[in-house]
C-alpha cells in the first residue's frame, strides 16, 4: 500500500497570505489528523477529520481550518499567515476503527516558511 | 497538565549497544494506548511500537521493545544493538479511550556514535 502523501513538501509564503496544504491518506483510512511541529512548542494537534466531518479540534485560532473530501483526502488552510506559523505540518491517517490501538501513520510533512 | 513526559532531551549511545529512552504518562482512563515514533532529520514520523493498557506482555518489534510498568505509568523504549541509522528524534505518544487525539511528548534526540 502507498503511504500517506503530502503536497507540497516545501512552501515559502509572506505574512498576510493564505496557504492550502493537502494530504492523501493510506487507502482505506478514513481518519486524517493534522499536527503542527515547531522547535518551541513541539508536536501540537490541530484537528481530525473522519468521514468528511471534523471530530476533534486542538487549541488553534480560527485562521486554521480544514476539510475532508469523500475520497478521504484532506486539505488544511491557514489564512492571514503570521511569522509564528512557520512550522512542519504533518498529517496522519488511520482507520479509526480500533479504539486506543488505532495507529496513526504519518506523511513526510509540509515545511512552511513565512517571511 | 503534561500528559506525556520525556525527561531526556538528548541521549548518546555507542553503536551495537542497547539504549533505553524514558517515557512517563499521566491518565486516569483505564483504557489507553502508548506509541513510540521515530523522526529522522527528513521529518517523517515512523511508527515503531505500540502497547495497550490491558496488554499483559511487553510489546516487542524487532530490535525495539517496550518496558511497560503500569503502576509506575512508564513506557520506556529499549533499542537493542544500536545502529547508526537509529540516530533520530524519538517521540512517545498516548491515546486515551474514546479519544482519537494523540498526545506527544517533547521527544528525545538519540545520537548513535560509531
XYZ file of C-alpha atoms in Angstrom:
229
model
C 0.000 0.000 0.000
C 1.121 3.503 -0.704
C 1.831 5.587 2.375
C 0.456 8.953 3.372
C 1.362 11.640 0.886
C 1.501 15.367 1.483
C 1.843 18.170 -1.011
C 3.640 20.401 -1.378
C 6.709 19.367 0.594
C 8.029 22.906 0.945
C 6.339 26.286 0.847
C 7.518 29.829 1.291
C 4.889 32.489 1.887
C 4.804 36.035 3.193
C 2.853 37.415 6.120
C -0.799 38.006 5.398
C -1.041 35.427 2.629
C -3.014 32.232 2.898
C -1.901 28.686 2.205
C -3.535 25.322 1.491
C -1.846 22.036 2.282
C -3.007 18.679 1.006
C -2.912 15.196 2.488
C -3.840 11.882 0.879
C -4.279 9.084 3.428
C -3.416 5.429 3.121
C -6.029 3.627 1.043
C -8.882 2.521 3.286
C -8.100 5.001 6.046
C -10.944 7.394 6.718
C -9.412 9.437 9.516
C -6.935 12.219 8.840
C -5.328 14.204 11.644
C -3.182 17.296 11.283
C -0.323 18.358 13.541
C 1.920 21.402 13.732
C 5.507 20.849 14.800
C 7.760 23.717 15.890
C 11.019 23.710 17.861
C 9.418 25.712 20.659
C 6.016 24.031 21.016
C 6.775 20.538 19.794
C 4.019 18.495 18.182
C 0.598 20.038 18.584
C -2.682 18.560 17.433
C -4.638 20.773 15.040
C -7.724 18.775 14.102
C -9.030 15.435 12.944
C -11.420 14.634 10.154
C -13.348 11.411 9.781
C -15.900 10.721 7.072
C -15.806 14.367 5.974
C -16.634 15.634 9.477
C -14.349 17.370 11.920
C -14.255 15.127 15.003
C -11.641 16.791 17.184
C -10.025 20.181 17.280
C -6.928 21.407 19.059
C -6.344 24.812 20.574
C -5.579 26.838 17.481
C -7.140 30.097 16.213
C -9.842 30.120 13.594
C -7.286 31.026 10.920
C -6.540 27.309 10.823
C -9.230 25.312 9.088
C -9.570 22.098 7.196
C -11.850 19.866 5.286
C -12.075 16.322 4.064
C -13.400 15.064 0.784
C -15.431 11.970 0.034
C -12.275 10.103 -1.048
C -10.792 10.863 2.438
C -8.223 13.293 1.079
C -7.894 16.285 3.367
C -6.820 19.871 2.996
C -5.686 22.292 5.636
C -5.893 26.041 5.156
C -4.170 28.795 7.062
C -5.342 32.314 6.379
C -3.594 35.594 7.177
C -0.253 33.926 7.771
C 1.916 35.051 10.671
C 5.630 34.529 11.211
C 4.813 32.098 14.019
C 3.019 29.813 11.579
C 6.376 28.700 10.202
C 6.457 25.016 11.034
C 6.435 21.464 9.804
C 2.831 20.424 9.208
C 2.276 16.706 9.489
C -0.776 14.751 8.600
C -1.523 11.257 9.810
C -4.097 8.739 8.712
C -5.747 5.827 10.490
C -8.789 3.606 10.245
C -10.263 4.952 13.482
C -11.863 1.554 13.958
C -9.519 0.122 16.577
C -10.100 2.447 19.531
C -6.999 3.055 21.592
C -4.995 0.638 19.447
C -5.627 2.706 16.327
C -2.196 3.513 14.922
C -1.649 6.753 13.076
C 0.659 6.682 10.081
C 2.307 9.932 9.153
C 3.177 11.593 5.903
C 6.522 13.279 5.169
C 5.188 16.694 6.168
C 4.989 20.102 4.561
C 7.585 22.588 5.716
C 6.058 26.061 5.672
C 8.227 29.144 5.970
C 6.542 32.502 6.479
C 8.675 35.547 5.669
C -1.080 19.319 32.643
C 1.585 17.494 30.691
C 0.276 14.027 29.870
C 3.434 12.624 28.328
C 6.871 13.352 29.778
C 10.169 12.538 28.159
C 12.871 13.716 30.522
C 15.889 13.106 28.283
C 16.299 15.863 25.687
C 19.334 14.082 24.258
C 20.988 10.699 24.548
C 24.191 9.218 23.201
C 24.858 5.518 22.663
C 27.726 3.570 21.187
C 26.972 1.574 18.073
C 25.884 -2.013 18.840
C 24.957 -1.178 22.434
C 21.434 -1.063 23.860
C 19.749 2.173 24.911
C 16.621 2.994 26.909
C 14.536 6.072 26.202
C 12.264 7.115 29.055
C 8.587 7.979 28.878
C 6.117 8.571 31.686
C 2.459 9.364 31.224
C -0.494 10.602 33.187
C -4.027 9.357 32.756
C -6.976 8.271 34.853
C -8.553 6.387 31.972
C -8.140 2.599 32.404
C -8.081 2.160 28.629
C -5.248 3.774 26.738
C -2.615 3.062 24.133
C 1.025 4.054 24.122
C 3.020 4.567 20.931
C 6.598 5.273 20.000
C 7.590 7.077 16.831
C 10.944 7.813 15.242
C 11.556 11.047 13.365
C 14.729 11.196 11.269
C 16.046 14.515 10.025
C 13.863 14.123 6.926
C 10.850 14.897 9.108
C 8.591 11.903 8.586
C 7.263 10.255 11.748
C 7.786 6.499 11.599
C 5.660 4.238 13.799
C 7.804 1.842 15.842
C 5.806 0.044 18.505
C 2.515 0.002 20.406
C 1.490 -1.057 23.933
C -2.087 -1.262 25.156
C -3.002 -0.670 28.787
C -4.566 -4.120 29.042
C -1.710 -5.940 27.370
C -0.188 -8.472 29.738
C 3.140 -8.711 27.977
C 5.603 -6.056 26.962
C 5.467 -5.286 23.253
C 8.399 -6.188 21.042
C 9.084 -5.395 17.406
C 12.421 -6.494 16.061
C 15.139 -4.525 17.870
C 12.522 -2.417 19.664
C 10.881 -3.407 22.899
C 8.720 -1.525 25.301
C 9.351 -1.761 29.040
C 5.802 -1.168 30.270
C 5.410 -0.576 34.022
C 1.752 0.234 34.501
C 1.867 1.013 38.217
C 4.667 3.488 37.653
C 2.992 4.827 34.495
C 6.089 4.410 32.440
C 6.586 3.053 28.929
C 10.271 3.120 28.144
C 11.556 2.227 24.690
C 14.523 -0.125 24.543
C 16.557 -0.270 21.348
C 18.951 -3.191 21.219
C 22.114 -3.356 19.116
C 22.001 0.321 18.119
C 22.825 1.204 14.542
C 23.988 4.491 13.058
C 20.629 4.770 11.295
C 18.894 4.864 14.666
C 20.094 8.443 15.155
C 16.863 10.462 15.195
C 14.253 12.083 17.415
C 12.050 9.641 19.285
C 8.573 10.540 20.455
C 6.341 8.807 22.960
C 2.605 9.306 22.464
C -0.618 8.283 24.164
C -4.238 7.925 23.139
C -6.889 7.592 25.822
C -10.074 5.595 25.408
C -12.686 7.189 23.187
C -10.377 9.974 22.092
C -8.570 9.929 18.766
C -6.382 12.843 19.793
C -2.799 11.638 20.223
C -0.722 13.449 22.825
C 3.017 13.547 22.188
C 5.957 14.050 24.481
C 8.693 16.577 23.760
C 10.926 13.915 22.268
C 14.434 12.590 22.862
C 17.216 13.113 20.361
C 19.263 9.927 20.102
C 22.745 10.005 18.620
C 24.494 6.738 17.851
C 28.277 7.007 17.878
C 30.435 4.779 15.644
